[in-house]
Amino acid sequence: MSNIQKLEPIYSGKAKTIYTTNDSGKYISEFRDSLTAFNGDKKSEAPKKGYYNAQISRKIFEMLEENGVETHYKGMASGADMIVDIVEIIKIEVIIRNIAAGSITKRYPMPAGKVFDKPIVVFDYKNDDYQDPMMNEDIAFALGIATYEEMAYLKEAALKINSILVPYFDKNGYLLPDLKLEFGRANGKILLADEISCDTCRIWDKVTKESFDKDIFRFGDGDLTKAYEAVARKLVPEIF
Ligand code: 5GP
């Protein structure tokens, strides 16, 4: 806990609201219970979703920091309120795939469940108006979003983060078919930003291959809170 205070909301995304604080270098990222999918077409709420995602993200950021990955995470102000460095978000979703699932199975002849020999990294342009189209280094450069050096760094950092997370999830009984990362610039550095949670990763039971992530909401009507709680019980047992 800390003495940092939330002041004004300055940005509200689909699942989090960003607040200014009494510390000029920090924001508070509030993880909400709201859920959206399919570019905002499907909307709902799930009780305690924000809390579980915030705590799962906290644990993962702490673990990554211990492994030498610099993140925007600076602590928790309360259960669902994360203190973060102020960064300039790079409008790119870095997606890493270990097992075929979701959109890649529709765009390419890759059957769901196919385990890739090496992780696949793709970049999407983070822009709802254009439905997050795929992008590459030349498009990022043409749009003035990132330099070639930054794009190379994003790929290298994403692969490093993935190589830490896959065994971490495995140890806890889960597969990590894919995940989405976002990064931001601060003081001449690129930091891992946003969140790593059940909303931004595919998380499957190692044995049954059952989903414990947002696909429960995207494609079904299962008990999302119960699934996120199950992941939290494994990754963050100290909150129970
Ligand atoms: P797909 O391309 O199959 O829809 O998503 C691949 C992975 O990236 C999934 O783990 C998914 O949760 C994540 N992902 C991709 N785009 C978004 C997005 O706009 N929001 C969230 N929360 N996750 C995304």
XYZ file of C-alpha atoms and ligand atoms in Angstrom:
264
model
C 0.000 0.000 0.000
C 1.115 3.581 -0.420
C 0.092 7.178 0.207
C -0.398 7.921 -3.442
C -3.801 9.457 -4.213
C -5.944 9.183 -7.315
C -6.826 12.603 -8.716
C -8.454 13.049 -12.159
C -9.360 10.315 -14.632
C -7.533 11.192 -17.847
C -8.156 8.175 -20.019
C -10.688 5.387 -19.917
C -10.081 2.326 -22.062
C -12.168 -0.820 -22.359
C -11.014 -2.390 -19.101
C -8.930 0.205 -17.250
C -9.132 3.857 -16.289
C -5.969 5.915 -15.901
C -5.841 8.598 -13.181
C -3.404 11.374 -12.490
C -2.006 11.294 -8.953
C -0.338 13.522 -6.394
C 2.999 12.205 -7.729
C 3.869 14.026 -10.972
C 5.732 10.991 -12.350
C 3.053 8.387 -11.680
C -0.409 7.424 -12.789
C -2.820 4.992 -11.206
C -4.258 2.357 -13.522
C -7.600 1.164 -12.181
C -8.574 -2.311 -13.397
C -12.353 -2.302 -13.874
C -14.872 -5.151 -13.946
C -16.031 -4.210 -17.445
C -15.459 -6.573 -20.349
C -15.527 -5.964 -24.065
C -14.746 -8.123 -27.068
C -14.913 -7.922 -30.845
C -13.756 -4.309 -30.918
C -16.311 -3.245 -28.316
C -19.334 -4.906 -29.976
C -19.846 -7.309 -27.058
C -19.928 -5.745 -23.580
C -20.509 -7.001 -20.051
C -19.330 -6.842 -16.448
C -17.857 -9.591 -14.268
C -17.624 -9.077 -10.500
C -14.057 -8.951 -9.129
C -12.575 -9.307 -12.631
C -10.631 -6.054 -12.221
C -9.259 -7.137 -8.859
C -8.097 -10.558 -10.070
C -6.536 -9.148 -13.246
C -4.760 -6.401 -11.300
C -3.323 -8.918 -8.836
C -2.298 -11.380 -11.563
C -0.649 -8.526 -13.483
C 1.099 -7.301 -10.344
C 2.541 -10.747 -9.691
C 3.708 -11.141 -13.283
C 5.273 -7.663 -13.407
C 7.104 -8.335 -10.118
C 8.344 -11.673 -11.415
C 9.479 -10.146 -14.724
C 11.308 -7.328 -12.911
C 13.152 -9.985 -10.869
C 14.178 -11.487 -14.203
C 15.586 -8.225 -15.564
C 12.577 -6.959 -17.568
C 11.871 -3.266 -16.989
C 8.154 -2.550 -16.560
C 5.965 0.450 -15.738
C 4.816 -1.259 -12.517
C 5.576 0.675 -9.341
C 3.353 -0.982 -6.717
C -0.302 -1.156 -5.727
C -2.378 1.707 -4.310
C -5.154 -0.760 -3.465
C -6.483 -4.135 -4.668
C -7.383 -3.109 -8.223
C -5.360 0.125 -8.445
C -1.856 -0.218 -9.870
C 0.728 2.563 -9.553
C 2.581 2.954 -12.837
C 5.260 5.152 -14.357
C 3.946 7.711 -16.806
C 4.879 6.394 -20.240
C 4.113 7.358 -23.808
C 2.315 4.233 -25.045
C 3.596 2.900 -28.363
C 0.456 2.191 -30.406
C 1.459 -1.352 -31.213
C 0.119 -4.628 -29.839
C 2.934 -7.151 -29.775
C 1.417 -10.608 -30.013
C 3.397 -13.738 -29.278
C 1.990 -17.124 -30.194
C 3.198 -20.482 -28.891
C 0.139 -22.573 -29.838
C -2.344 -21.796 -32.625
C -5.591 -20.293 -31.322
C -7.929 -17.439 -32.158
C -7.442 -15.223 -35.197
C -4.355 -17.002 -36.586
C -6.404 -20.190 -37.096
C -8.800 -18.221 -39.306
C -6.187 -16.358 -41.349
C -3.746 -19.193 -42.022
C -3.940 -22.979 -42.378
C -2.951 -23.498 -38.760
C -5.320 -25.775 -36.853
C -6.214 -24.748 -33.295
C -3.898 -26.447 -30.827
C -0.912 -26.732 -33.201
C 2.245 -26.203 -31.150
C 4.717 -23.970 -32.980
C 8.383 -25.059 -33.178
C 9.343 -21.515 -32.212
C 7.220 -18.604 -30.967
C 5.597 -16.411 -33.623
C 5.726 -12.645 -33.034
C 3.336 -10.356 -34.888
C 2.578 -6.668 -34.546
C -0.898 -5.126 -34.715
C -1.603 -1.412 -35.025
C -3.492 -0.471 -31.829
C -6.305 1.489 -33.418
C -9.981 0.562 -32.951
C -11.062 2.755 -35.884
C -9.094 0.458 -38.188
C -9.825 -2.787 -36.231
C -6.216 -3.237 -35.089
C -4.737 -4.229 -38.469
C -1.485 -6.157 -38.696
C 1.552 -3.935 -39.087
C 5.252 -4.306 -39.741
C 8.419 -2.249 -39.344
C 7.881 -0.252 -42.564
C 4.287 0.663 -41.668
C 5.303 1.622 -38.127
C 8.050 3.827 -39.565
C 5.729 5.347 -42.205
C 3.139 6.163 -39.541
C 5.841 7.642 -37.283
C 4.888 5.196 -34.513
C 8.245 3.519 -33.952
C 11.738 3.397 -35.414
C 13.299 0.274 -36.906
C 15.515 -0.025 -33.831
C 12.486 0.187 -31.545
C 10.635 -2.470 -33.551
C 13.645 -4.786 -33.273
C 13.765 -4.114 -29.537
C 10.023 -4.845 -29.140
C 10.437 -8.233 -30.798
C 13.498 -9.115 -28.719
C 11.809 -7.994 -25.480
C 8.611 -9.886 -26.350
C 10.539 -13.110 -26.947
C 12.416 -12.684 -23.690
C 9.178 -12.062 -21.745
C 7.557 -15.068 -23.414
C 10.533 -17.267 -22.525
C 10.057 -16.320 -18.855
C 6.256 -16.633 -18.852
C 5.892 -20.027 -20.568
C 7.738 -21.964 -17.815
C 6.102 -19.806 -15.145
C 2.614 -20.732 -16.349
C 3.688 -24.347 -16.896
C 4.833 -24.584 -13.273
C 1.370 -23.396 -12.248
C -0.441 -25.968 -14.410
C -1.205 -23.847 -17.475
C -0.262 -23.538 -21.125
C 0.214 -20.069 -22.597
C -0.964 -20.328 -26.229
C -0.584 -16.592 -26.859
C -0.376 -13.190 -25.256
C -0.510 -9.508 -26.133
C 2.029 -6.996 -24.833
C 2.168 -3.219 -24.960
C 5.178 -1.034 -24.346
C 5.761 2.624 -23.554
C 8.592 5.146 -23.676
C 9.845 6.872 -20.528
C 13.132 8.679 -19.916
C 14.775 7.293 -23.029
C 13.821 3.710 -22.204
C 11.145 1.355 -23.442
C 9.201 -0.221 -20.579
C 6.710 -3.064 -20.618
C 3.351 -1.373 -19.930
C -0.397 -2.071 -19.825
C -1.189 -5.429 -18.181
C -0.522 -9.144 -18.443
C -3.649 -10.899 -17.271
C -6.485 -13.268 -18.164
C -7.788 -10.509 -20.482
C -4.601 -10.275 -22.525
C -3.346 -13.879 -22.639
C -4.779 -17.230 -23.643
C -4.365 -19.482 -20.636
C -5.277 -23.172 -20.976
C -5.308 -25.944 -18.416
C -2.278 -28.102 -19.266
C -4.260 -31.334 -19.120
C -7.833 -30.522 -20.178
C -6.942 -27.562 -22.485
C -9.886 -25.707 -20.917
C -9.742 -21.899 -21.284
C -9.112 -19.723 -18.218
C -9.123 -16.413 -20.069
C -11.270 -13.900 -21.922
C -12.267 -16.504 -24.540
C -14.855 -17.594 -21.937
C -16.516 -14.246 -22.592
C -15.663 -13.989 -26.304
C -17.033 -17.376 -27.317
C -19.152 -18.658 -24.447
C -21.127 -17.856 -21.389
C -19.100 -19.697 -18.725
C -18.311 -18.250 -15.310
C -15.509 -15.842 -16.113
C -15.006 -14.661 -12.524
C -14.596 -18.279 -11.363
C -11.950 -18.940 -14.049
C -9.984 -15.749 -13.291
C -10.189 -16.564 -9.582
C -8.764 -20.043 -10.286
C -5.765 -18.490 -12.078
C -5.323 -15.988 -9.237
C -5.415 -18.820 -6.675
C -2.465 -20.453 -8.463
C -0.428 -17.341 -9.287
C -1.277 -15.109 -6.322
C -2.244 -17.482 -3.469
C -1.371 -14.832 -0.863
C -4.517 -12.793 -1.620
C -6.845 -15.619 -0.531
P -6.192 -13.004 -31.428
O -5.374 -12.381 -32.518
O -6.231 -14.486 -31.539
O -7.548 -12.384 -31.296
O -5.448 -12.642 -30.058
C -4.163 -13.134 -29.756
C -3.832 -12.871 -28.290
O -3.657 -11.470 -28.105
C -4.921 -13.281 -27.302
O -4.279 -13.731 -26.121
C -5.696 -12.022 -27.031
O -6.228 -11.998 -25.729
C -4.622 -10.952 -27.201
N -5.157 -9.738 -27.822
C -5.057 -9.341 -29.106
N -5.660 -8.162 -29.314
C -6.163 -7.792 -28.129
C -6.895 -6.645 -27.693
O -7.206 -5.705 -28.445
N -7.249 -6.634 -26.370
C -6.922 -7.653 -25.516
N -7.309 -7.582 -24.241
N -6.215 -8.716 -25.894
C -5.842 -8.802 -27.185
